[in-house]
XYZ file of C-alpha atoms in Angstrom:
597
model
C 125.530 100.944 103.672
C 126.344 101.793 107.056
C 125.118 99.796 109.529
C 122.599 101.883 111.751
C 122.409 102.068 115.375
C 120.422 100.338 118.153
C 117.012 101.853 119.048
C 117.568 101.400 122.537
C 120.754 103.786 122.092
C 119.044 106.304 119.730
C 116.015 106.147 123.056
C 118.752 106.516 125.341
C 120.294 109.714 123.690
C 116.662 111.127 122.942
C 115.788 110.621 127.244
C 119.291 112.292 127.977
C 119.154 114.892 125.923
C 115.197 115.788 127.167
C 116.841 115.537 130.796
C 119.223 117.974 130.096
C 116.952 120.407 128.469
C 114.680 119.845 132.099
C 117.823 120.413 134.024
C 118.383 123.910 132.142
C 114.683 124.836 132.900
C 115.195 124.220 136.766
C 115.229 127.122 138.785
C 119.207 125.587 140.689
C 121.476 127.913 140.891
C 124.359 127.279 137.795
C 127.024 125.490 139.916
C 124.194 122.795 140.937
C 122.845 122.566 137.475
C 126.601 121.878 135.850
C 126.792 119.388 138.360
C 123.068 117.667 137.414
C 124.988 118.025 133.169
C 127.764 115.876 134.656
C 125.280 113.307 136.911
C 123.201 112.849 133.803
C 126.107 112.159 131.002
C 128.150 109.914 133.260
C 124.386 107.593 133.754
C 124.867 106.929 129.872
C 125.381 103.119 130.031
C 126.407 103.293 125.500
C 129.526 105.618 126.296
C 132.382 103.793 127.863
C 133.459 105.988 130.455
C 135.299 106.854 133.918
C 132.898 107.751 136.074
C 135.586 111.510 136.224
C 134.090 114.248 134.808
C 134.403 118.519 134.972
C 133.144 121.545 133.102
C 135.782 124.305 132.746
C 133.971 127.975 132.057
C 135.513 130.685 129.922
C 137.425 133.820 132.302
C 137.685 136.881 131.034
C 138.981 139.925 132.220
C 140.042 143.109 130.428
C 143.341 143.336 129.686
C 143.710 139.681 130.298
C 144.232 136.149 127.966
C 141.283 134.258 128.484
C 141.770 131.170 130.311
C 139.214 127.776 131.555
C 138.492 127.408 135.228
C 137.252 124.221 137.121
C 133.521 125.183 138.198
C 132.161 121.599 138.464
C 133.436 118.143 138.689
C 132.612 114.199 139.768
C 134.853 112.369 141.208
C 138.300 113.715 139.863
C 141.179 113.549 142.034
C 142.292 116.792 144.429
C 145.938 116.403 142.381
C 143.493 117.343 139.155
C 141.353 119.628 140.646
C 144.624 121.940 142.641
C 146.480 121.254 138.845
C 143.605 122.005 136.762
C 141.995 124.748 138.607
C 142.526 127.249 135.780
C 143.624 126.329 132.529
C 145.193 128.259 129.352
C 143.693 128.545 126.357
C 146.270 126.058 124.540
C 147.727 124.662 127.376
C 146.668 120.632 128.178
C 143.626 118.748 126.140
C 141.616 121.020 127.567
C 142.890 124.203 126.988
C 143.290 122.949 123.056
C 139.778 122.188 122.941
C 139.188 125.890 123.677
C 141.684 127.382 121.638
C 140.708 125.492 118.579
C 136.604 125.019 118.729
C 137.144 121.881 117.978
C 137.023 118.292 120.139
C 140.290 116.874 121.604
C 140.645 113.074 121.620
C 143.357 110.985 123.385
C 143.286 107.339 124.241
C 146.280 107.255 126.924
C 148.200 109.528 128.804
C 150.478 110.957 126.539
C 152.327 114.167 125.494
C 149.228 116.529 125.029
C 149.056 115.697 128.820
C 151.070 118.958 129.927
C 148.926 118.438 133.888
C 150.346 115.869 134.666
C 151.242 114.512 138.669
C 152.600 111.313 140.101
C 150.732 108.102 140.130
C 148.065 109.396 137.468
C 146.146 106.606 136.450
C 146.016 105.823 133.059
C 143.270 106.841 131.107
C 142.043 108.705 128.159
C 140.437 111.599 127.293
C 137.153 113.498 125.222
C 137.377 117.229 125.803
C 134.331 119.146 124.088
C 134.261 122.921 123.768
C 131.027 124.350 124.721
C 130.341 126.865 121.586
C 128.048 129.919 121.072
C 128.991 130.646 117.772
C 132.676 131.472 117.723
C 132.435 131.889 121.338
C 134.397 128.899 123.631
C 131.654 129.598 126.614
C 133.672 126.426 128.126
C 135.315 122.819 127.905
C 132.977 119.961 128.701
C 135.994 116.576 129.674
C 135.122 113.160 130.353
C 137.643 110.629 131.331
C 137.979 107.413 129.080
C 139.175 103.931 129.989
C 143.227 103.652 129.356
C 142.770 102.755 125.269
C 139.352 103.677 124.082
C 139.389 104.805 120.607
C 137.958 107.701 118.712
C 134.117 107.094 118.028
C 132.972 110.176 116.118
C 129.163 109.014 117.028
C 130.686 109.959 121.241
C 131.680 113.573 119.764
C 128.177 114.124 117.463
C 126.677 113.430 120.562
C 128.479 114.914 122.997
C 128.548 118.307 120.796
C 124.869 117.996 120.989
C 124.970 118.161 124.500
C 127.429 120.887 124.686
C 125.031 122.987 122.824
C 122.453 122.419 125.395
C 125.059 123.191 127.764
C 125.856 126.710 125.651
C 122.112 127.361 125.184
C 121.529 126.883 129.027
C 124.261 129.146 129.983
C 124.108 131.601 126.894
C 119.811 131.864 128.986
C 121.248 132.240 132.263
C 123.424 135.035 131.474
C 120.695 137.081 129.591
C 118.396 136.404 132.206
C 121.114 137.634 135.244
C 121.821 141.296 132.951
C 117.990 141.546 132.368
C 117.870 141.792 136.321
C 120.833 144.030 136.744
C 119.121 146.000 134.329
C 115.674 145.882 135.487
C 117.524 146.524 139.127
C 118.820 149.766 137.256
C 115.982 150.685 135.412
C 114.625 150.824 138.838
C 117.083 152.805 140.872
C 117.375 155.003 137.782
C 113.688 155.852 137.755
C 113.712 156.316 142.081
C 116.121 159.021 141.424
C 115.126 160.673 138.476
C 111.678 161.009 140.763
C 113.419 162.386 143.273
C 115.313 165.287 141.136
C 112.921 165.921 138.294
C 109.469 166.558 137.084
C 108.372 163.544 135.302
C 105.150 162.807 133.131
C 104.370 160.375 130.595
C 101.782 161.161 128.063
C 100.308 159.080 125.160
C 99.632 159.762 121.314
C 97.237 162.169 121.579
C 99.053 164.235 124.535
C 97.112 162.961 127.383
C 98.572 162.386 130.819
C 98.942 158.418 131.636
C 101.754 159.420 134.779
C 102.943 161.963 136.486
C 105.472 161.835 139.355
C 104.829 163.518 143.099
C 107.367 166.134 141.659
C 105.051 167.628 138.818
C 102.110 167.434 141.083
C 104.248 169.793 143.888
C 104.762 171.870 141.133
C 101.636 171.897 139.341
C 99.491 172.428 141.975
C 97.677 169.354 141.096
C 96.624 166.050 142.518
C 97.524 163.274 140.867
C 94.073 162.096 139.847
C 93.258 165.269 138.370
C 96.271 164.855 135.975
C 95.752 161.495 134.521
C 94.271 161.512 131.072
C 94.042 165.336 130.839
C 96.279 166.588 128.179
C 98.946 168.810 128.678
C 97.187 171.902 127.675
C 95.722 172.116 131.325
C 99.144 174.156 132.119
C 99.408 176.518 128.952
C 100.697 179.808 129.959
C 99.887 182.302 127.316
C 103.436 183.286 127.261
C 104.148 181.011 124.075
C 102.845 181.058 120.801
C 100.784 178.625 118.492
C 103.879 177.837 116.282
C 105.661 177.388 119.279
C 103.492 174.057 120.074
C 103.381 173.577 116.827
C 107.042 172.875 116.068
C 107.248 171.198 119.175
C 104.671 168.193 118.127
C 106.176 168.448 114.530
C 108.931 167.500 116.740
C 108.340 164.955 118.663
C 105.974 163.785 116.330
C 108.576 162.871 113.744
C 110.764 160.689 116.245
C 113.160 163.243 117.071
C 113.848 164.580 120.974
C 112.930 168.070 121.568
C 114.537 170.533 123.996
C 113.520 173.776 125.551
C 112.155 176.391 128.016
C 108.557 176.324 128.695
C 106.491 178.998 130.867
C 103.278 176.448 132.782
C 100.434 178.056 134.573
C 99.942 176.541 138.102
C 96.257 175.286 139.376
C 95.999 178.214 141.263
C 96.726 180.588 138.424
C 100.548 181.278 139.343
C 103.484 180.626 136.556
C 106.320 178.422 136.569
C 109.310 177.857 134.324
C 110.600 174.163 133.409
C 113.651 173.461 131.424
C 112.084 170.465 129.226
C 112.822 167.353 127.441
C 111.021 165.470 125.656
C 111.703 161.939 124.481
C 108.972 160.281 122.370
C 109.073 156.081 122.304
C 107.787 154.513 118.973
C 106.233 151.475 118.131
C 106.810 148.140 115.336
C 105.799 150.733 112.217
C 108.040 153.361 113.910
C 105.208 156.107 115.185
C 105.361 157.490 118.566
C 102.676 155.529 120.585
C 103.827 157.718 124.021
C 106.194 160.511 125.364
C 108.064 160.877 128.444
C 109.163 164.274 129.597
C 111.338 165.243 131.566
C 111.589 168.736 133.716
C 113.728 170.446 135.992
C 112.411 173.870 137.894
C 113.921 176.641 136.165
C 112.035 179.296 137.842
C 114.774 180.957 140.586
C 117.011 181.190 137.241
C 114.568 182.909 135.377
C 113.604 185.497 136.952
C 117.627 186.152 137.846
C 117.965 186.275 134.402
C 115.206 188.913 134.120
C 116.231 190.705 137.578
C 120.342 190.907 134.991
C 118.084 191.793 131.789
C 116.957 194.727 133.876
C 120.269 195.889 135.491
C 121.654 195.581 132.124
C 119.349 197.831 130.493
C 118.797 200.501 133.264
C 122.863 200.883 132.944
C 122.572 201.521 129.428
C 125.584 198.696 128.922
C 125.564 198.557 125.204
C 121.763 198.646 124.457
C 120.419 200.637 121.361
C 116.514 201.162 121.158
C 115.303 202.030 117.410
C 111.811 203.751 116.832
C 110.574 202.151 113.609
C 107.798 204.638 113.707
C 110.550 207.550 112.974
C 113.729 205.828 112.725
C 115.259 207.447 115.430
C 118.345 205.278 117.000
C 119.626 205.120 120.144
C 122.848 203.641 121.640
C 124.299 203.911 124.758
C 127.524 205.470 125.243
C 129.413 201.363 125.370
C 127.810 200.903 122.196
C 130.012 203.693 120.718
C 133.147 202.165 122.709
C 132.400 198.389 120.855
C 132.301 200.266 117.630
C 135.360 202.252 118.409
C 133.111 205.371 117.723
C 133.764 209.263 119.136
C 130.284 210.004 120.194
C 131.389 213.992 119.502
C 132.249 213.157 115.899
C 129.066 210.364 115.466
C 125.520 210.654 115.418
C 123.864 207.029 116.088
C 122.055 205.709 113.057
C 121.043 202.715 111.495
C 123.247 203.279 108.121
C 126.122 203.931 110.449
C 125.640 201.080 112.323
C 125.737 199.268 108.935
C 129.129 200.862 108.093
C 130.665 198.933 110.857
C 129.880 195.760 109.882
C 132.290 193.128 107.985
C 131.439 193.186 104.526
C 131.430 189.402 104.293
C 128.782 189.845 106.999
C 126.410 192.469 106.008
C 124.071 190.775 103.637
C 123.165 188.132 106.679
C 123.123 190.461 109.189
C 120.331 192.485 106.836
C 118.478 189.610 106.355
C 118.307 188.126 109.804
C 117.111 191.440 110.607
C 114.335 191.918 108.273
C 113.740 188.560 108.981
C 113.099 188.676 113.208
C 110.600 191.742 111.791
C 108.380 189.976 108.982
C 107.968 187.010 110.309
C 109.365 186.856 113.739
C 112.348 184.851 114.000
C 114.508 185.804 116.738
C 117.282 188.211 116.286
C 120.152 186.207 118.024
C 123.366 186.635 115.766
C 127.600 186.440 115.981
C 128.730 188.558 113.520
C 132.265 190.750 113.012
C 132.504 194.242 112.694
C 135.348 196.650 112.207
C 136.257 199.325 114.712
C 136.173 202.364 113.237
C 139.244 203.785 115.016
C 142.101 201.445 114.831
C 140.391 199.171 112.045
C 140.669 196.528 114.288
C 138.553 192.900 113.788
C 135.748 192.126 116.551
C 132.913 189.648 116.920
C 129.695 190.958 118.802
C 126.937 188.637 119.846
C 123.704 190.764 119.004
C 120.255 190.327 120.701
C 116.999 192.368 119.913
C 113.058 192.044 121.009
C 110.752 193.845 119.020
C 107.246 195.590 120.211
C 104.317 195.367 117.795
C 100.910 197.235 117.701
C 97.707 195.486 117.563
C 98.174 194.450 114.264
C 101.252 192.520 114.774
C 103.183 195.330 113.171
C 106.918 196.433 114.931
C 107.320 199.538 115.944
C 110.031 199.509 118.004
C 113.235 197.520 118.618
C 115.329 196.844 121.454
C 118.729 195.160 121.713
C 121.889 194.566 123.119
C 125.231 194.338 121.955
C 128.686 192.522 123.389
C 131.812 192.253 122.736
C 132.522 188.663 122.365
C 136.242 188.555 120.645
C 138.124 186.578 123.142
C 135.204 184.258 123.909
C 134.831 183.261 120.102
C 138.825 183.028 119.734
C 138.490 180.807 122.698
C 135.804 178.906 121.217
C 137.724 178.828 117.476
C 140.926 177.699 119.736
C 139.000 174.739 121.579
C 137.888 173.933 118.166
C 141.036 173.699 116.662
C 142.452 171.856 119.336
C 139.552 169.153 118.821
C 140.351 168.912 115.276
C 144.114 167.999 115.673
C 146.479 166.115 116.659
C 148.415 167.647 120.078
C 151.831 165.310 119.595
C 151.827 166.003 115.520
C 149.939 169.386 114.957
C 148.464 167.949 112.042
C 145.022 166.958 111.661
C 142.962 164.020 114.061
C 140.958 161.595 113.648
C 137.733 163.600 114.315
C 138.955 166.134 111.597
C 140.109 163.633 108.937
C 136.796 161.801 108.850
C 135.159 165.284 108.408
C 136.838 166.747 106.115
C 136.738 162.989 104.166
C 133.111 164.000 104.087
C 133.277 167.537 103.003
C 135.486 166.202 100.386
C 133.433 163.685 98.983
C 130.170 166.119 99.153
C 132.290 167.980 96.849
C 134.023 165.806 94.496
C 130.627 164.058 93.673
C 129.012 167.267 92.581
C 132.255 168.300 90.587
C 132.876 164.586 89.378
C 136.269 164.866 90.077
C 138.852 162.275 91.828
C 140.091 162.186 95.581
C 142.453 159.394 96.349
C 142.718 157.751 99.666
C 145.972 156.867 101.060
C 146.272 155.308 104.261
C 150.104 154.792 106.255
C 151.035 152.427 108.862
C 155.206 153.525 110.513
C 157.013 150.010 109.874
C 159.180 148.850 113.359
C 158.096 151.843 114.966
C 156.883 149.875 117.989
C 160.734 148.542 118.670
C 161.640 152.587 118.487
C 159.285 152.938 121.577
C 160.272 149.759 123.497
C 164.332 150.030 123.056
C 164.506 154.028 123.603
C 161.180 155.169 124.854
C 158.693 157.026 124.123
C 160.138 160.271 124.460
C 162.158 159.375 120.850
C 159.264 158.055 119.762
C 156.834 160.694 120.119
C 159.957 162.594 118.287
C 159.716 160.046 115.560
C 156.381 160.965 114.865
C 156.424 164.383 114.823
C 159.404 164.474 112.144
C 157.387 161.292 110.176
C 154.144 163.466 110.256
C 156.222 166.563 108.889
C 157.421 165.184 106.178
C 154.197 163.412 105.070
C 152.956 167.017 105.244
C 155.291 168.077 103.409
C 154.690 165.663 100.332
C 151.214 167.079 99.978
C 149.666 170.659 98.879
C 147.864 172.738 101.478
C 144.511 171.510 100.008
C 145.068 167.721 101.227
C 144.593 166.521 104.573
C 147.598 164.771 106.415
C 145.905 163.048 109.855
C 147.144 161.491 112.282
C 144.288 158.061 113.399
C 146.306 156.862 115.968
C 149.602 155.426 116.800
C 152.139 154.326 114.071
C 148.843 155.236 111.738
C 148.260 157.926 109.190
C 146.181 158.570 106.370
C 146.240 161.703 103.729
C 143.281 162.650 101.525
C 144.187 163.725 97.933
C 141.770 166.124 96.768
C 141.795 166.500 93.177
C 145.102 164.929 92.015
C 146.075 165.283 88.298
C 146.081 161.645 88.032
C 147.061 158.495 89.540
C 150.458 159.302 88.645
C 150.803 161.908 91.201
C 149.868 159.410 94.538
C 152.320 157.334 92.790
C 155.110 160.045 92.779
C 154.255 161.709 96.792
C 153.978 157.875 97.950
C 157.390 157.294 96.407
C 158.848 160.103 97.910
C 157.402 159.869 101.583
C 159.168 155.905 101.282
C 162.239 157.397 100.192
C 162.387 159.899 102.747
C 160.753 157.816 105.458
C 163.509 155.106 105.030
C 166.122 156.830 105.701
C 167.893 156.507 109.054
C 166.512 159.188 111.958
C 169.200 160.661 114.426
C 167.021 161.169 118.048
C 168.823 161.993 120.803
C 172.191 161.000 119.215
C 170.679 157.485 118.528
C 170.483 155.888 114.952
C 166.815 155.117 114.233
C 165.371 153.096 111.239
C 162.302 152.514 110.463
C 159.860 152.105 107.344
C 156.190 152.704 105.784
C 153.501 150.281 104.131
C 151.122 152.745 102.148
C 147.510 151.704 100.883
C 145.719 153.671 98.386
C 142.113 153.194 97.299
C 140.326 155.893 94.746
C 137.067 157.671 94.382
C 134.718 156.882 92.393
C 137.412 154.217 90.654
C 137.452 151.595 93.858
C 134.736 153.205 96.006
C 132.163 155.799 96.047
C 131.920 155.900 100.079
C 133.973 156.924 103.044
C 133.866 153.635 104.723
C 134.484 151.347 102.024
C 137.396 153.549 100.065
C 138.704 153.554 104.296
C 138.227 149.384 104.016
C 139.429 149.213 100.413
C 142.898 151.117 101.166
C 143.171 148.903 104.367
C 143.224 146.011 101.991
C 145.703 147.747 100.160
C 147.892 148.610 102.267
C 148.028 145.103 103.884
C 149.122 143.718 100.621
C 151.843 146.110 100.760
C 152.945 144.878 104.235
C 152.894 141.210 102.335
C 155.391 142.579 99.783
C 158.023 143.381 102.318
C 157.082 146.795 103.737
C 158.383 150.132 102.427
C 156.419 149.533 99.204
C 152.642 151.194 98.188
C 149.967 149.389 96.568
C 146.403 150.639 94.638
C 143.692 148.849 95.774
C 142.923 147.924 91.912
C 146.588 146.206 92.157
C 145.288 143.507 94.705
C 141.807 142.959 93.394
């Protein structure tokens, strides 16, 4: 049995260790409290040490190696502290320490010693890494008499200590970004009350705050805000299922935005562009909700002042009369439709005739719907010119006037040509959705079309395959003849990847050297057998660029649905795994993911 230790040692420890924790729970600043760590473990009269000590802390900055710098010391020499000012991770005792996670021990100078300077004393050395998980926060070193052996008891104990240390610091951090963020919380909420119309309300829709901003615009004081509910400013102008979606809304967790017309104190009208941002509680029920306004007014009524213009022009506005049908258009209503007003009489079954017939049926229905139960009639839709045939979009717009009994009786709309603005919009699209070096699809696209695909194949139980593609020594290509040949590379490696696969699978480029193609429906495993063959083949042989020789290779992954996975991110992480077995098997090679299981 072992033989156990002194209790004045174990007392010892227990008193240190307390100390520490009270020197974490001072209010010093850090460099004064590392100092206090290093005052308090050099006291301990059990460990046989130098009274030399330091704590190195963890620098890191982006795009940088980590590395240990000197922040506290006792009694080390100015050779050590110049030397050992900032320490690699791997270089010296030290720097192993924190490269490893683990404790470095050496009883004399010897060759781990790579700061070294003349006339060093001899000693030895414990150097601790301070640890937050896998985190090196630091290096904790103590100097040794020349000699001392390793005493695991020193390193429990001085881990244990370390881990006060990490705690301490790990506290300090937390408690220096809660400040910077309280500090921006702060300066956020200064400006948003300088720019915006702020309220909070609770639960039930009653006021709790409400900034100098909404009282300017409101009309009201302060005090006569607080804990009335929002219905104080109700216009008229909106309807009861307006409100009503809006708490079914924000009721359900979800932001709302929109336009609202308020009603002033003294009985004058205001617009607000509005959001509205509800904060839930533990059981996940909104317990208050902040909104946030801006003074949309001025914009308004330009917008009506344009509505106006636009309609006293006649620029392609139609009126219809649902009390006769009779049908109106203006005379640019006849140019959209590509229409001789001599040869045309304006009616609603002409009108009709002009649409796409892939479009009618929703054009109908959004229609009838804006009239039974009024929906808006906003709608892109194409139609067909009637004199050169030719393709156009039109954005359409209509209001509808009803009698007392909520019936419509008449309708009033506009219509614009929109073509180049929705090619414009389709282009930017398109542009999102691939990949400007390779012209095949990005990123973005892949992973959405990976979800159409999978929508798809799990209603139709059918099989997609996964095949992800890392370029082999394409970074050399870049480094030895530059990017311009590599970027060339690419294009010709994405080309032929493309053309390996049908039109109905999806060659993307992720990034890089990277690739990945979607199989949709393949006849059978076979088949990613005989197109990843064939990309190798082709891949492997030598590229002329620029009258320069270029080899290179591919490493291909391949992971099934439903066979390996029946989700996008684990048939991404099961082909990953595949494909990184391939790498293992010398490169140029493919590999299923069932292979490597």
């Amino acid at each position: 049995m072992a033989k156990s230790e002194p209790i004045n040692q174990h007392e010892e420890n227990s008193r240190t260790l307390s100390r520490l924790f009270s020197i974490a729970s001072t209010s010093v600043d850090q460099n004064q409290m590392l100092h206090l760590f290093l005052d308090e473990l050099l006291s301990l009269s059990w460990l046989s040490l130098q009274p030399k000590a330091g704590i190195f802390l963890t620098i890191k900055r982006p795009g940088e190696k980590p590395v240990l710098k000197l922040e506290a010391q006792r009694n080390l020499d100015d050779s050590i502290i110049d030397g050992c000012a900032k320490i690699s991770f791997g270089e010296c005792l030290c720097g192993k320490a924190a490269s490893t996670g683990s404790p470095v021990h050496a009883s004399c100078i010897n060759e781990g010693h790579e700061k070294m300077y003349a006339d060093m004393p001899p000693h030895g050395h414990y150097s601790v890494p301070i640890l937050s998980g896998k985190h090196v926060l630091g290096v904790l070193v103590l100097y040794l008499p020349h000699g001392t052996e390793y005493n695991q008891k020193h390193v429990d104990f001085l881990t244990r200590c370390t881990s006060v240390l990490s705690l301490t610091l790990e506290l300090r951090d937390k408690e220096r970004k809660l400040l910077e963020v309280n500090r921006e919380l702060a300066f956020q909420k200064a400006t948003l009350d300088q720019h915006a119309i702020v309220s909070i309300a609770d639960a039930a829709g009653d006021i709790v705050y409400a900034n100098s901003k909404f009282c300017e615009i409101s009309g009201y004081h302060q005090e006569e805000l607080l804990h009335r509910n929002h219905r104080i400013l109700k216009s008229g102008e909106h309807s009861q299922a307006f409100y009503e979606k809006l708490w079914q809304t924000i009721g359900s967790g979800k932001v709302w935005h929109g336009e609202i017309k308020n009603r002033r104190k003294d009985g004058g009208y205001y617009w607000v562009n509005a959001t509205i941002v509800p904060f839930l509680n533990e059981a996940g029920r909104p317990f208050q909700y902040v909104a946030i306004r801006t003074d949309i007014t001025e914009q308004k009524k330009m917008q009506d002042d344009l509505s106006q213009a636009q309609k006293v022009a006649n620029i392609g506005s139609w009126s219809l009369n649902l009390t006769n049908n009779e049908l109106s258009w203006s005379d640019q209503i006849f140019n959209i439709f590509g229409i001789d007003q001599s040869e045309f009489e304006a009616s609603y079954e002409g009108f009709l005739s002009t649409i796409h017939p892939d479009d009618l049926d929703m054009v109908g229905q959004r229609y009838q719907q804006s009239l039974n139960n009024d929906m808006p009639y906003d709608i892109i839709h194409r139609i067909i010119r009637k004199d050169n045939k030719e393709v156009r979009w039109v954005h359409e717009v209509c209001a509808h006037q009803r009698d007392n009994n909520g019936n419509v009786i008449r309708s009033d709309g506009t219509v614009q040509d929109i073509t180049e603005r929705k090619l414009a919009q389709d282009e930017i699209q398109r542009l999102a959705m691939t990949d400007q070096l390779t012209g095949i699809a990005n990123r973005n696209q892949f992973h959405r079309r990976f979800d159409e695909i999978l929508k798809l194949a799990r209603r139709e139980k059918k099989v997609v395959i996964l095949m992800l593609l890392d370029l082999d020594r394409f970074k050399p290509v870049n480094d030895t003849f530059g990017h311009q040949v590599g970027d060339s590379l690419l294009k010709q490696a994405a080309a032929i990847l493309a053309k390996n696969c049908r039109d109905t699978d999806v060659v993307a480029r992720l990034g890089g050297d990277e690739f990945a193609i979607i199989l949709v429906h393949p006849d059978s495993r076979d088949r990613a057998s005989e197109i990843s063959e064939r990309i190798i083949s082709e891949l492997t042989k030598p590229f002329t660029i620029e009258n320069q020789q270029i080899n290179i290779g591919i490493s291909i992954g391949l992971a099934a649905y439903p066979a390996d996975a029946d989700n996008e991110d684990r048939l991404i992480n099961h082909a990953d795994k595949a494909l990184y077995k391939a790498k293992e098997a010398g490169r140029n090679t493919y590999r299923f993911y069932s292979e490597v299981l």
